[in-house]
PDB file of C-alpha atoms in Angstrom:
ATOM      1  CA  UNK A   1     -34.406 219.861 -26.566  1.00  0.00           C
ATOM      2  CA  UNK A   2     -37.086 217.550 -25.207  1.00  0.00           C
ATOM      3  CA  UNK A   3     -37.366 217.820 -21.486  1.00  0.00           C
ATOM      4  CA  UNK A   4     -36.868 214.552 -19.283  1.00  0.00           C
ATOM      5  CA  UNK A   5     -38.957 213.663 -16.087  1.00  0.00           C
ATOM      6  CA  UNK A   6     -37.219 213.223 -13.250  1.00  0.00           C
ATOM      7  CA  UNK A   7     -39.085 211.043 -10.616  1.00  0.00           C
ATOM      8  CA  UNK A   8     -39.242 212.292  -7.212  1.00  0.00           C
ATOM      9  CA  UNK A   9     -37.907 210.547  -4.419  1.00  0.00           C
ATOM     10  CA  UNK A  10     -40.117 207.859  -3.638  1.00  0.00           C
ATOM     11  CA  UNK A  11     -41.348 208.182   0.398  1.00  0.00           C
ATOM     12  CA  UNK A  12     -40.722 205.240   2.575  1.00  0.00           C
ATOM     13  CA  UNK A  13     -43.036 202.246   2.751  1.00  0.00           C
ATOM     14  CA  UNK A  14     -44.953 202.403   6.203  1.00  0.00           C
ATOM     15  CA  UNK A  15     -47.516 199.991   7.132  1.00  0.00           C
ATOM     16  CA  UNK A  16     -50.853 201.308   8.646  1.00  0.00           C
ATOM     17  CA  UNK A  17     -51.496 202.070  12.484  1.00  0.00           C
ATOM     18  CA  UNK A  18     -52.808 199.329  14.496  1.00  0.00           C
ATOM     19  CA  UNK A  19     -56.851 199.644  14.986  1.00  0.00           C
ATOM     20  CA  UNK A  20     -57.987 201.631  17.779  1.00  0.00           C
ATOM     21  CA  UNK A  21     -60.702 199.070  18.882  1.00  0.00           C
ATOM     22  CA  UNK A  22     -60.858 195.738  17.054  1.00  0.00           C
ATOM     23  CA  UNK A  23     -64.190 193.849  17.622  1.00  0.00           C
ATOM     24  CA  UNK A  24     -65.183 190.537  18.251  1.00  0.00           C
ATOM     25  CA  UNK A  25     -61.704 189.054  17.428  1.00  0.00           C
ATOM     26  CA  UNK A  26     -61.168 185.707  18.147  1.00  0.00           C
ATOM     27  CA  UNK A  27     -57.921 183.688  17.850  1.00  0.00           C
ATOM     28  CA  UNK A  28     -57.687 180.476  15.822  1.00  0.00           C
ATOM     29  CA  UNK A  29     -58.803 178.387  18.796  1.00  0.00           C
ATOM     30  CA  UNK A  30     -61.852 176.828  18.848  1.00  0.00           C
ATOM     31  CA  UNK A  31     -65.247 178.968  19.102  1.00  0.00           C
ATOM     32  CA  UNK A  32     -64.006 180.641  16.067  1.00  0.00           C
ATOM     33  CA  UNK A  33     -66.138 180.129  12.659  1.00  0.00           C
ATOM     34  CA  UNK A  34     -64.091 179.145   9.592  1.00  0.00           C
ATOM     35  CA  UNK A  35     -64.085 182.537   8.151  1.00  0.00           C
ATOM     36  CA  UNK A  36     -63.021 184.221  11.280  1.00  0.00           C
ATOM     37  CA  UNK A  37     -59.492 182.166  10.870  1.00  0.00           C
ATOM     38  CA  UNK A  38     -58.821 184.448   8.284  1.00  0.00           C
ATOM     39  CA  UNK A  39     -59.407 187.482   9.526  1.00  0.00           C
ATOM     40  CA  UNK A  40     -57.057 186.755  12.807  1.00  0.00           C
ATOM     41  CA  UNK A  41     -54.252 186.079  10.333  1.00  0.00           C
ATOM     42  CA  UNK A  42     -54.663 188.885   8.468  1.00  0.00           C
ATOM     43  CA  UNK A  43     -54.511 190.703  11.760  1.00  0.00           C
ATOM     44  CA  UNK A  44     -51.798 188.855  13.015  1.00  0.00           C
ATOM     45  CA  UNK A  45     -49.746 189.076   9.910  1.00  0.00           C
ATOM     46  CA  UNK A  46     -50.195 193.357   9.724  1.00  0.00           C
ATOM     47  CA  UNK A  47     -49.231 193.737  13.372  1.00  0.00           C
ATOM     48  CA  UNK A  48     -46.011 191.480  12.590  1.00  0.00           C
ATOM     49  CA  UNK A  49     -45.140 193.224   9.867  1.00  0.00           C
ATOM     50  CA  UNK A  50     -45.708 196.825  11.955  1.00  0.00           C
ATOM     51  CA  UNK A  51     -43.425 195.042  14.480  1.00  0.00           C
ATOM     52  CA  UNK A  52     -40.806 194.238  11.790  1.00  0.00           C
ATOM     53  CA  UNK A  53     -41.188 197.684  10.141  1.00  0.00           C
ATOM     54  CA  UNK A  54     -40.460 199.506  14.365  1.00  0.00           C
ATOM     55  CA  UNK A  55     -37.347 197.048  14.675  1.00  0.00           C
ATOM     56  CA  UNK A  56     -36.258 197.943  11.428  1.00  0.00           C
ATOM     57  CA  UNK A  57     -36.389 202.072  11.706  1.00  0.00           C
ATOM     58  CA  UNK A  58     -35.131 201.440  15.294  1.00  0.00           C
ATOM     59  CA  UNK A  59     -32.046 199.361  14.034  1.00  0.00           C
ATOM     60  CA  UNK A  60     -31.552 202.309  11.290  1.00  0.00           C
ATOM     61  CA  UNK A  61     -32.059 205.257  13.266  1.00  0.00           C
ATOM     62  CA  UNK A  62     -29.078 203.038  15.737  1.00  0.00           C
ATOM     63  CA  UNK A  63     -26.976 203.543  12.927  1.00  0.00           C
ATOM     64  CA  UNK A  64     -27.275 206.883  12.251  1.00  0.00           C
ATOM     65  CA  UNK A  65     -26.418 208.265  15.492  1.00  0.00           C
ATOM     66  CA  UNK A  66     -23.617 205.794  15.676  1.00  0.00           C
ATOM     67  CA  UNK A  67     -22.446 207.210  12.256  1.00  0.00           C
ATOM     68  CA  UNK A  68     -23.163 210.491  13.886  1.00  0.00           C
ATOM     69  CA  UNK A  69     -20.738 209.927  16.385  1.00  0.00           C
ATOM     70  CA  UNK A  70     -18.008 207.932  14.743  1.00  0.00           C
ATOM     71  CA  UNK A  71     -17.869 211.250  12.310  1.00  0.00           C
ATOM     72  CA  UNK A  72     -17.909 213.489  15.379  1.00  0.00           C
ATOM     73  CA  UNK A  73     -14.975 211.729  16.484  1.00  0.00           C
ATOM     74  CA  UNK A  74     -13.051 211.547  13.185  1.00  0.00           C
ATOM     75  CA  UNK A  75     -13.534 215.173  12.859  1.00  0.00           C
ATOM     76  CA  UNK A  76     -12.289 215.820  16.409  1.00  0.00           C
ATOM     77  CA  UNK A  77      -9.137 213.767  15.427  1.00  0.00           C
ATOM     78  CA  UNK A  78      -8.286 215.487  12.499  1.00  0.00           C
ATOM     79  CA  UNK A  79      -8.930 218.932  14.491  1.00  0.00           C
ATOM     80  CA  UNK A  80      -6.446 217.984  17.125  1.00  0.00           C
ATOM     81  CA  UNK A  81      -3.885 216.594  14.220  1.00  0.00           C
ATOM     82  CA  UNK A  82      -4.511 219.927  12.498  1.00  0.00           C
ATOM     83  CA  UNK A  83      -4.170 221.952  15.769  1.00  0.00           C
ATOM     84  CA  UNK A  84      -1.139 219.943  16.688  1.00  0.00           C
ATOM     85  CA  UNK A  85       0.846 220.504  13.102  1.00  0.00           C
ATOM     86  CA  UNK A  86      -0.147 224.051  13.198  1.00  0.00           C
ATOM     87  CA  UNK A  87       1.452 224.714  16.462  1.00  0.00           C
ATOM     88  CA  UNK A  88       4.397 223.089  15.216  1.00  0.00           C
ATOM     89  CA  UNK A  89       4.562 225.386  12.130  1.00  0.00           C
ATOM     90  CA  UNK A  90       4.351 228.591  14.003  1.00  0.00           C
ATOM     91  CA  UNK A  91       7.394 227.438  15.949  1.00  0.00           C
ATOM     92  CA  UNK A  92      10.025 226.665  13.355  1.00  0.00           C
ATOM     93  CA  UNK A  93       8.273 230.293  11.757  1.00  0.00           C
ATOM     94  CA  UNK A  94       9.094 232.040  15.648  1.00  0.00           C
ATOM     95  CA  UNK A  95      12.617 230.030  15.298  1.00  0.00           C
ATOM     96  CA  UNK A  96      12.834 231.202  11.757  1.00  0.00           C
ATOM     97  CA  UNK A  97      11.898 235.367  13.029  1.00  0.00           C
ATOM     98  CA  UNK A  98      14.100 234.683  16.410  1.00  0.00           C
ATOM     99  CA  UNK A  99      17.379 233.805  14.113  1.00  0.00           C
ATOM    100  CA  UNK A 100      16.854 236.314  11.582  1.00  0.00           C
ATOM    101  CA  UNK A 101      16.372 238.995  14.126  1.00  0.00           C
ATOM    102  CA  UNK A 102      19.702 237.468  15.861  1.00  0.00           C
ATOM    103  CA  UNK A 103      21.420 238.063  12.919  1.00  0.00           C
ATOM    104  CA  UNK A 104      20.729 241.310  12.416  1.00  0.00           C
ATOM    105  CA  UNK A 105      21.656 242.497  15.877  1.00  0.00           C
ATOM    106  CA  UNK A 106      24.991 240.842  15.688  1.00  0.00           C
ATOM    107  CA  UNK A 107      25.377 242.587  12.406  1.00  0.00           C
ATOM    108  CA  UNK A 108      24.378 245.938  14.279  1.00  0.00           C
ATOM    109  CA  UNK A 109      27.192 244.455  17.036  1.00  0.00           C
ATOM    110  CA  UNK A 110      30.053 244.221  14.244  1.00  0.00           C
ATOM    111  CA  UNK A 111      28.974 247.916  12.633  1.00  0.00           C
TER     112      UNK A 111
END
């Protein structure tokens, strides 16, 4: 009687959009302080990860559309299989109509 929670769908993980204007960054050469080291690999480790996270919903969105298609195909398959074995069944039913109706005129013939 006791009502269960059913969690929602949980949205997909997407890292955060790249700064708009990043200042005074400086690379781990030298002329960079030792805290500024840091803050270049955090940098450098988001926008990899944002790079990652592109390739990834590129590779997936790949596979869709060639799921898409392979089922588009299938279902055009199984429409011209369909198409074919219908044609085939409304022949042997014309054959079927074509010999009874012969029959009955050569009964007709005999009368």
């Amino acid at each position: 009687e006791k009502t269960v929670p059913i969690p929602e769908k949980l949205n997909e993980w997407a890292p955060r959009p790249p700064p708009e204007f990043v200042r005074d960054v400086m690379g781990s050469s030298a002329g960079a302080g030792s805290g500024e080291f840091h803050v270049y690999r955090h940098l450098r480790r988001r926008e990899y990860q944002r790079q990652d996270f592109m390739d990834a919903m590129a590779e997936k969105q790949r596979l869709d559309e060639e799921f898409q298609r392979k089922l588009e195909r299938n279902k055009m398959i199984a429409e011209e299989q369909t198409a074919k074995r219908r044609r085939k069944r409304q022949k042997l039913k014309e054959k079927k109509l074509q010999a009874k109706k012969n029959k009955l005129e050569q009964k007709k013939q005999e009368k």
